[in-house]
Coordinates of C-alpha atoms in Angstrom, one line a residue:
M9 CA -1.1 25.5 60.9
Q10 CA -2.2 25.2 57.5
S11 CA 0.7 24.9 54.8
P12 CA 1.2 28.3 52.8
V13 CA 1.5 25.9 49.7
I14 CA -2.6 24.9 50.5
D15 CA -3.4 28.6 51.1
V16 CA -1.8 29.3 47.4
L17 CA -3.6 26.2 45.8
G18 CA -6.8 27.1 47.8
V19 CA -7.3 29.9 45.1
F20 CA -7.8 27.2 42.6
L21 CA -8.6 23.9 44.5
P22 CA -11.4 23.1 47.3
R23 CA -10.0 24.3 50.6
R24 CA -9.4 20.8 51.8
L25 CA -8.0 19.7 48.4
E26 CA -10.7 17.3 48.1
L27 CA -10.5 16.7 44.4
S28 CA -13.3 14.4 43.2
W29 CA -12.8 12.0 40.1
A30 CA -14.8 14.4 37.8
H31 CA -12.3 16.9 38.9
C32 CA -9.3 14.8 38.1
L33 CA -11.0 13.6 34.8
G34 CA -11.5 17.5 33.9
I35 CA -7.9 18.4 34.6
L36 CA -6.7 15.2 32.5
S37 CA -9.0 15.8 29.7
A38 CA -8.1 19.5 29.7
G39 CA -4.4 18.6 29.4
F40 CA -4.8 15.9 26.9
V41 CA -6.9 18.3 24.6
C42 CA -4.1 20.8 25.1
K43 CA -1.1 18.7 24.2
V44 CA -3.3 17.2 21.0
L45 CA -3.9 21.2 20.0
W46 CA -0.3 21.9 20.4
G47 CA 0.7 19.0 18.3
Q48 CA -1.7 20.2 15.7
Y49 CA -1.6 23.9 15.7
G50 CA 2.1 24.3 17.1
I51 CA 3.7 24.1 13.7
L52 CA 2.4 27.5 12.6
R53 CA 5.2 29.1 15.0
H54 CA 7.9 28.1 12.6
D55 CA 9.5 30.3 10.3
K56 CA 8.9 29.8 6.5
L57 CA 6.0 27.5 6.7
P58 CA 4.8 26.5 3.4
S59 CA 1.1 27.1 3.0
S60 CA -1.3 25.2 5.4
D61 CA -4.9 24.1 5.9
L62 CA -4.9 22.1 9.2
G63 CA -8.6 21.9 9.1
W64 CA -11.0 21.4 12.1
P65 CA -9.6 21.3 15.9
I66 CA -8.3 17.8 16.6
I67 CA -9.7 15.6 13.4
G68 CA -8.1 17.8 11.1
K69 CA -9.2 17.4 7.6
T70 CA -9.8 13.6 8.2
L71 CA -13.6 14.0 7.5
A72 CA -12.6 15.1 3.8
V73 CA -10.1 12.2 3.4
F74 CA -13.1 9.4 4.2
R75 CA -15.4 11.8 2.1
M76 CA -13.5 11.7 -1.0
S77 CA -10.7 9.1 -0.6
L78 CA -7.0 9.9 0.7
E79 CA -6.0 10.0 -3.3
D80 CA -8.5 12.6 -4.4
F81 CA -7.8 14.6 -1.2
G82 CA -4.3 15.0 -2.1
R83 CA -5.1 16.3 -5.4
A84 CA -8.0 18.9 -4.0
V85 CA -6.0 20.0 -0.9
M86 CA -3.0 20.8 -3.0
Q87 CA -5.1 23.3 -5.2
G88 CA -1.9 23.6 -7.6
R89 CA 0.7 24.1 -5.0
A90 CA 3.9 22.5 -4.6
V91 CA 4.1 21.8 -0.8
R92 CA 1.2 22.1 1.5
I93 CA 0.9 21.5 5.0
T94 CA -2.3 19.6 6.3
N95 CA -3.9 17.6 9.0
F96 CA -5.7 14.1 9.1
F97 CA -5.8 10.9 10.9
F98 CA -4.7 13.2 13.8
S99 CA -1.3 14.2 12.5
N100 CA 0.1 16.7 10.8
V101 CA 1.8 16.0 7.1
A102 CA 3.5 18.1 4.8
L103 CA 2.0 17.0 1.0
V104 CA 4.9 17.4 -1.4
S105 CA 4.9 17.2 -5.3
Y106 CA 7.2 14.7 -7.0
P107 CA 9.1 17.6 -8.7
V108 CA 10.2 19.0 -5.1
Y109 CA 10.7 15.7 -3.9
Q110 CA 13.1 15.4 -7.0
R111 CA 14.8 18.5 -6.5
Y112 CA 15.1 18.8 -2.6
L113 CA 14.7 15.4 -1.1
H114 CA 15.7 12.7 -3.5
R115 CA 19.4 13.2 -2.7
L116 CA 18.6 13.1 1.0
E117 CA 16.7 9.7 0.6
L118 CA 19.6 7.9 -1.2
D119 CA 22.1 9.5 1.5
G120 CA 20.0 7.5 4.2
E121 CA 18.5 10.9 6.0
L122 CA 14.9 10.3 5.6
T123 CA 13.0 7.4 7.4
P124 CA 9.6 6.2 6.3
A125 CA 6.8 7.6 8.3
W126 CA 3.8 5.0 8.2
L127 CA 0.9 5.4 10.0
T128 CA 1.4 3.7 13.4
S129 CA -1.2 1.0 13.0
T130 CA 0.7 0.0 9.2
A131 CA 4.3 -0.1 11.1
T132 CA 2.9 -2.3 13.9
V133 CA 1.3 -4.7 11.5
L134 CA 4.3 -4.8 9.1
G135 CA 6.7 -5.3 12.1
L136 CA 9.7 -3.2 12.9
R137 CA 12.3 -5.6 10.6
S138 CA 9.9 -4.8 7.5
V139 CA 12.1 -3.5 4.7
L140 CA 9.5 -0.6 4.0
V141 CA 9.6 0.1 7.7
L142 CA 13.5 0.1 8.4
P143 CA 15.4 3.4 7.2
G144 CA 17.0 2.7 3.8
G145 CA 19.9 4.4 1.9
R146 CA 23.3 5.1 2.6
G147 CA 24.6 3.9 5.9
H148 CA 21.7 1.3 6.8
A149 CA 23.2 -2.0 6.3
L150 CA 20.3 -4.1 7.8
H151 CA 17.9 -2.7 5.2
K152 CA 20.3 -3.3 2.3
R153 CA 21.1 -7.0 3.4
L154 CA 17.2 -7.6 3.9
R155 CA 16.3 -5.8 0.6
G156 CA 19.1 -7.4 -1.6
K157 CA 18.2 -10.9 -0.4
I158 CA 14.4 -10.5 -1.3
L159 CA 15.2 -8.9 -4.8
S160 CA 17.4 -11.9 -5.4
S161 CA 14.7 -14.3 -4.5
L162 CA 11.9 -12.4 -6.5
A163 CA 14.1 -11.8 -9.6
P164 CA 12.7 -12.0 -13.5
R165 CA 14.1 -15.8 -13.7
P166 CA 12.3 -17.2 -10.5
T167 CA 9.3 -14.9 -11.1
L168 CA 8.9 -16.3 -14.5
A169 CA 8.9 -20.0 -13.2
T170 CA 5.6 -19.4 -11.6
L171 CA 3.9 -18.8 -14.9
P172 CA 2.4 -22.0 -14.8
R173 CA 0.9 -22.0 -11.3
L174 CA -0.4 -18.1 -12.3
L175 CA -2.3 -19.3 -15.3
Q176 CA -4.2 -22.0 -13.2
L177 CA -5.1 -19.3 -10.6
V178 CA -6.5 -16.7 -13.4
R179 CA -8.2 -19.5 -15.3
A180 CA -9.9 -20.7 -12.1
A181 CA -11.0 -17.4 -10.9
L182 CA -12.5 -16.3 -14.5
D183 CA -14.2 -19.7 -14.8
A184 CA -15.7 -19.0 -11.3
L185 CA -16.8 -15.7 -12.6
A186 CA -18.5 -17.1 -15.9
E187 CA -20.3 -19.5 -13.9
E188 CA -21.7 -16.9 -11.3
T189 CA -22.7 -14.8 -14.8
A190 CA -24.5 -18.1 -16.1
R191 CA -26.3 -18.4 -13.2
H192 CA -27.2 -15.0 -12.2
G193 CA -26.9 -12.9 -15.3
S194 CA -24.0 -11.1 -14.2
A195 CA -20.9 -11.0 -11.2
T196 CA -19.2 -8.8 -9.2
F197 CA -15.3 -8.8 -9.6
E198 CA -13.7 -6.8 -7.3
E199 CA -13.9 -9.2 -4.6
T200 CA -12.6 -12.1 -7.2
A201 CA -9.5 -9.7 -7.8
A202 CA -8.5 -9.1 -4.3
S203 CA -8.8 -13.0 -3.8
L204 CA -6.7 -13.8 -6.9
A205 CA -4.3 -11.0 -5.7
S206 CA -3.8 -13.0 -2.4
K207 CA -3.4 -16.0 -4.1
A208 CA -0.9 -14.8 -5.8
S209 CA 1.0 -12.8 -3.4
T210 CA 1.2 -15.9 -1.2
M211 CA 2.2 -18.3 -4.2
M212 CA 5.9 -18.3 -3.5
I213 CA 5.5 -18.2 0.2
T214 CA 2.8 -21.2 0.5
A215 CA 4.4 -23.4 -2.2
G216 CA 4.4 -27.2 -1.0
L217 CA 1.5 -26.4 1.6
S218 CA -1.6 -28.4 1.8
P219 CA -4.6 -26.5 0.4
E220 CA -6.1 -26.2 3.9
L221 CA -2.9 -24.3 5.2
Q222 CA -3.3 -22.3 2.1
A223 CA -6.7 -21.2 2.5
A224 CA -5.7 -20.1 6.4
V225 CA -3.2 -18.0 5.3
E226 CA -5.3 -16.1 2.8
E227 CA -7.9 -16.1 5.6
Q228 CA -5.8 -14.4 8.1
L229 CA -4.2 -12.1 5.6
D230 CA -8.0 -10.4 4.9
E231 CA -8.0 -9.8 8.6
V232 CA -4.2 -8.0 8.3
F233 CA -5.4 -6.1 5.3
S234 CA -8.4 -4.4 7.1
G235 CA -6.7 -3.4 10.1
L236 CA -3.7 -2.0 8.2
V237 CA -4.9 1.7 8.3
S238 CA -7.0 1.9 11.6
L239 CA -6.9 3.7 14.7
P240 CA -3.9 1.9 16.5
L241 CA -6.3 0.4 19.3
D242 CA -5.7 -3.3 20.2
L243 CA -8.8 -4.4 22.1
G244 CA -8.9 -7.5 20.5
R245 CA -11.6 -8.7 18.6
F246 CA -13.3 -5.6 19.1
T247 CA -11.4 -3.2 16.8
A248 CA -9.7 -3.6 13.3
H249 CA -6.3 -3.2 14.6
G250 CA -6.8 -5.7 17.1
R251 CA -8.1 -8.4 14.8
A252 CA -5.1 -7.8 12.5
M253 CA -2.7 -8.3 15.6
I254 CA -4.4 -11.5 16.4
A255 CA -4.2 -12.8 12.4
R256 CA -0.6 -11.7 12.7
R257 CA -0.1 -14.0 15.5
K258 CA -1.8 -16.7 13.7
L259 CA 0.2 -16.3 10.7
T260 CA 3.6 -15.9 12.7
S261 CA 2.9 -19.4 13.9
I262 CA 2.0 -21.0 10.7
L263 CA 5.4 -19.1 9.1
R264 CA 7.7 -20.6 12.1
E265 CA 6.3 -23.9 11.2
L266 CA 7.1 -23.5 7.5
M267 CA 10.9 -22.4 8.4
D268 CA 11.5 -25.4 10.3
C269 CA 9.8 -27.5 7.4
P270 CA 13.1 -29.4 5.7
N271 CA 11.1 -30.4 2.7
L272 CA 9.8 -27.0 1.4
E273 CA 9.2 -26.7 -2.6
R274 CA 12.2 -25.2 -4.7
Q275 CA 10.1 -22.3 -5.9
N276 CA 9.1 -21.3 -2.0
I277 CA 10.9 -18.1 -0.9
I278 CA 11.2 -19.3 2.4
R279 CA 13.9 -21.7 1.9
D280 CA 16.1 -18.7 -0.1
L281 CA 15.8 -16.4 2.3
A282 CA 16.6 -18.8 5.4
K283 CA 19.9 -19.5 3.9
A284 CA 23.1 -17.4 3.6
S285 CA 24.2 -16.6 0.2
E286 CA 26.1 -13.7 -1.4
E287 CA 23.4 -10.8 -0.5
G288 CA 24.4 -11.8 3.4
A289 CA 23.4 -13.8 6.0
G290 CA 20.1 -16.3 6.5
F291 CA 17.3 -14.3 7.8
S292 CA 16.6 -15.0 11.3
V293 CA 12.8 -15.6 12.5
D294 CA 11.9 -12.3 13.3
E295 CA 13.4 -10.6 9.9
M296 CA 11.6 -13.6 8.1
V297 CA 8.2 -13.1 9.8
D298 CA 8.3 -9.1 9.1
T299 CA 9.7 -9.8 5.4
V300 CA 6.9 -12.2 4.8
F301 CA 4.1 -10.0 6.2
T302 CA 5.6 -7.3 3.9
L303 CA 5.3 -9.5 0.7
L304 CA 1.6 -10.7 1.8
V305 CA 0.4 -7.1 2.2
A306 CA 2.2 -5.5 -0.4
G307 CA 1.6 -8.1 -3.2
R308 CA -2.3 -7.9 -2.4
L309 CA -2.1 -4.3 -2.7
T310 CA -0.1 -3.7 -5.7
T311 CA -2.5 -6.0 -7.9
S312 CA -5.9 -6.0 -6.3
E313 CA -6.8 -2.6 -7.7
A314 CA -5.3 -2.5 -10.9
M315 CA -7.0 -5.9 -12.2
P316 CA -10.3 -4.3 -11.9
E317 CA -9.1 -1.1 -13.8
I318 CA -7.5 -3.2 -16.8
F319 CA -10.9 -5.3 -17.0
V320 CA -12.5 -1.8 -17.2
R321 CA -10.3 -0.5 -19.5
L322 CA -10.2 -3.3 -21.7
S323 CA -13.9 -3.6 -21.9
A324 CA -14.2 0.2 -23.0
G325 CA -11.0 0.0 -25.3
R326 CA -11.9 -3.0 -27.8
D327 CA -9.1 -2.1 -30.1
W328 CA -6.6 -2.9 -27.1
A329 CA -8.4 -5.6 -26.1
A330 CA -7.9 -7.3 -29.5
R331 CA -4.2 -6.3 -29.6
V332 CA -3.8 -8.0 -26.4
A333 CA -5.6 -11.1 -27.4
R334 CA -3.1 -11.6 -30.3
E335 CA -0.1 -11.8 -27.9
P336 CA 1.0 -15.0 -26.7
L337 CA 0.8 -16.6 -23.2
E338 CA 4.6 -17.4 -23.0
F339 CA 7.0 -14.7 -21.6
H340 CA 10.6 -14.6 -22.5
S341 CA 11.0 -11.4 -20.4
V342 CA 8.6 -10.0 -17.4
E343 CA 9.2 -6.2 -19.0
E344 CA 9.6 -7.0 -22.7
D345 CA 7.7 -4.3 -24.6
S346 CA 4.3 -5.2 -25.7
A347 CA 0.7 -4.1 -26.1
T348 CA -0.3 -5.8 -22.9
L349 CA 2.8 -4.5 -20.7
R350 CA 1.5 -1.1 -22.0
V351 CA -1.8 -1.6 -20.8
V352 CA -0.7 -2.9 -17.5
R353 CA 1.4 0.4 -17.0
E354 CA -1.1 2.7 -18.2
S355 CA -3.9 1.1 -15.7
L356 CA -1.4 1.4 -13.0
R357 CA -0.7 5.2 -13.8
V358 CA -4.4 5.7 -13.8
R359 CA -4.7 3.7 -10.4
P360 CA -1.4 3.4 -8.6
P361 CA -1.2 0.9 -6.0
A362 CA 0.0 3.8 -3.5
G363 CA -0.8 7.5 -4.6
A364 CA 2.3 8.5 -2.1
Y365 CA 4.6 7.2 0.4
R366 CA 5.8 9.0 3.5
R367 CA 8.9 10.0 4.8
V368 CA 10.3 12.0 7.6
C369 CA 13.5 13.8 8.7
R370 CA 14.9 14.4 12.1
D371 CA 16.2 17.6 10.6
A372 CA 14.5 21.0 9.0
I373 CA 14.4 20.7 5.4
D374 CA 14.8 24.1 3.2
L375 CA 12.5 23.6 0.0
G376 CA 13.6 27.0 -1.3
E377 CA 11.0 29.5 -2.6
H378 CA 8.2 26.6 -1.3
G379 CA 9.4 27.0 2.5
R380 CA 10.7 25.2 5.1
I381 CA 9.6 21.8 6.3
P382 CA 10.2 21.5 10.0
P383 CA 12.2 18.9 11.8
G384 CA 10.1 15.7 12.8
T385 CA 7.5 16.8 10.1
P386 CA 5.9 13.7 8.1
M387 CA 6.0 14.2 4.5
A388 CA 4.0 12.5 2.1
V389 CA 5.4 12.1 -1.9
L390 CA 2.4 12.7 -4.3
I391 CA 4.0 10.3 -6.7
G392 CA -0.2 9.7 -7.8
N393 CA -0.7 13.4 -8.9
A394 CA 2.5 13.1 -10.9
L395 CA 1.4 10.2 -12.8
K396 CA -2.3 11.5 -13.2
D397 CA -0.9 14.7 -14.6
M398 CA 0.6 13.1 -17.5
G399 CA -2.9 13.2 -19.1
A400 CA -6.4 12.7 -18.8
D401 CA -6.9 9.9 -21.6
F402 CA -6.0 6.2 -21.0
D403 CA -3.3 6.0 -23.5
P404 CA -1.2 2.9 -23.3
D405 CA 1.1 3.8 -26.2
R406 CA 2.7 6.6 -23.9
W407 CA 5.0 3.7 -22.4
T408 CA 7.6 3.2 -25.0
P409 CA 10.6 1.5 -23.1
E410 CA 12.1 4.9 -22.8
A411 CA 9.3 6.5 -21.3
S412 CA 9.0 3.6 -18.8
R413 CA 12.7 3.9 -17.7
S414 CA 12.4 7.4 -16.7
D415 CA 8.4 8.4 -16.1
F416 CA 6.8 5.2 -14.6
L417 CA 6.6 6.0 -10.8
A418 CA 3.8 3.4 -10.2
F419 CA 6.4 1.3 -7.7
G420 CA 7.8 4.3 -6.3
G421 CA 10.4 5.5 -8.6
P422 CA 14.1 5.1 -8.1
Q423 CA 14.6 5.1 -4.4
P424 CA 15.6 2.5 -1.6
H425 CA 12.0 1.8 -0.7
A426 CA 10.9 0.9 -4.3
C427 CA 8.5 -2.1 -4.7
I428 CA 10.5 -4.9 -4.1
G429 CA 7.7 -7.3 -6.0
R430 CA 7.1 -5.4 -9.1
H431 CA 8.3 -8.1 -11.3
L432 CA 5.8 -10.6 -9.8
A433 CA 2.8 -8.0 -10.0
L434 CA 4.1 -7.1 -13.5
L435 CA 3.8 -10.8 -14.6
E436 CA 0.7 -11.6 -12.8
L437 CA -1.1 -8.5 -14.6
Q438 CA -0.2 -9.3 -17.9
V439 CA -1.0 -12.8 -17.5
F440 CA -4.7 -11.7 -16.3
A441 CA -4.9 -9.6 -19.2
R442 CA -4.1 -12.1 -22.1
V443 CA -5.9 -15.3 -20.5
L444 CA -8.8 -12.5 -20.5
C445 CA -8.8 -11.4 -23.8
R446 CA -7.6 -14.6 -25.6
E447 CA -10.0 -16.6 -23.8
Y448 CA -13.5 -14.6 -22.4
D449 CA -15.8 -12.3 -23.7
F450 CA -16.4 -9.9 -21.2
V451 CA -18.0 -6.4 -20.7
A452 CA -18.1 -3.9 -17.6
I453 CA -21.4 -2.8 -16.4
E454 CA -21.7 0.9 -15.6
P455 CA -18.4 1.0 -13.9
E456 CA -18.2 4.1 -11.5
L457 CA -15.5 4.6 -9.0
V458 CA -17.3 5.5 -5.5
P459 CA -15.3 6.2 -1.8
N460 CA -14.6 3.0 -0.1
P461 CA -16.9 2.5 3.2
K462 CA -14.1 0.1 4.4
S463 CA -10.8 2.2 3.7
P464 CA -10.2 5.6 3.0
I465 CA -7.0 5.0 0.9
A466 CA -8.5 4.6 -2.7
K467 CA -11.8 4.4 -4.3
V468 CA -13.7 1.1 -5.4
Y469 CA -15.9 0.4 -8.2
K470 CA -19.7 0.8 -7.1
D471 CA -21.4 -2.4 -6.2
G472 CA -17.9 -4.4 -6.3
L473 CA -17.9 -3.7 -10.2
R474 CA -20.8 -5.7 -11.8
I475 CA -19.5 -7.6 -14.9
T476 CA -20.7 -10.0 -17.3
I477 CA -18.0 -12.9 -18.6
T478 CA -18.4 -15.9 -20.8
K479 CA -16.0 -18.5 -21.9
K480 CA -15.3 -18.2 -25.8
K481 CA -16.2 -21.3 -27.7
S482 CA -12.6 -21.5 -29.3
A483 CA -11.1 -21.7 -25.6
S484 CA -13.4 -24.4 -24.4

């Protein structure tokens, strides 16, 4: 006798329950699509939800992000609002203006109730013990210990000790561009800027290594960087994320050898982090690896886009270039007020290293008149919008010491995950600007920002920023 259960199921399935692979795949696909759609549109069931634009089913507003860059998308989708919920990269996110963050979220951040909400690919590449991935603020002792030791190793004094090496790196890069200009009539700058940023970010990590090993670190870093924002699909060499993870494993092997080396140079940060200090115990191998990855990636990201912007602005603003050229190549303080520092800060305002940082809270967050963020919804704090709202004109003089202390958000502002390498970044960019203006004649040829086909995060200069540059006779 046939089971009653089969009689019921027979309404929906073939009489003998002979499901083909096509049936199984169809059912699984339908279930997956329903789950994705619920993850995207289910948020609309919540009360007091802020204004939302979730875009097309499944893909959301992802195509718009690729078309205009993530930073420009953040300005366009807000349309003057203080909070807006949207969807891209297959995830909902609440875009939050910086004034709303200050009023409703900053205290939660300091109290340790907000957690970094990186894209899966980014968090995986950086590592679970990265200070950018770990929750920070009150009650998070591991983050406090790691961050404290890193900040001590990257304090102004050890950073200033890198000045001779920075001068060598900058001059070598600019001399190579001058040679390219002499051969071809022009050169492209953005690739050189990325390479210079990589060399500077690895400088305190690879100090004392052979040139071959330093080159290997930089090569693997290129692969890591290309997979930082990508589909988190690890298919080895066949996907960007897979290639990034292969590079991460190779770099991990190099770093383990470095930690075991008894003869590291005094300026090598690994030596400092591996030993106990008043900031806490020395780093474990896993903590060291994730920390070094964070420093490598953040160091390159912070300055690789700022240098082209500084080049363009000084090419157009000859008065500022002349003021920078009159300043010495000696530094008594990383953040001593100067024309150079003001140009650097204004360039970072115009093109910040990251236009937003992402956070999430396990509880719902009431934003008063702006609505209520549902529990577990990622939030993107739009510091880039706040910086650009300061004005359309390029005006370095806005950055008085007082304004710099209160309004300069390019490194994240006053929060537990603010940029750990700010001193090195500021010194690197000031050295670049002063050497450029003192020792070279230079022109940016028709600079135009366009979407980056390799990454949706920010725009790049068309054709890699074509330039001409020659060494001044007085500097030869």
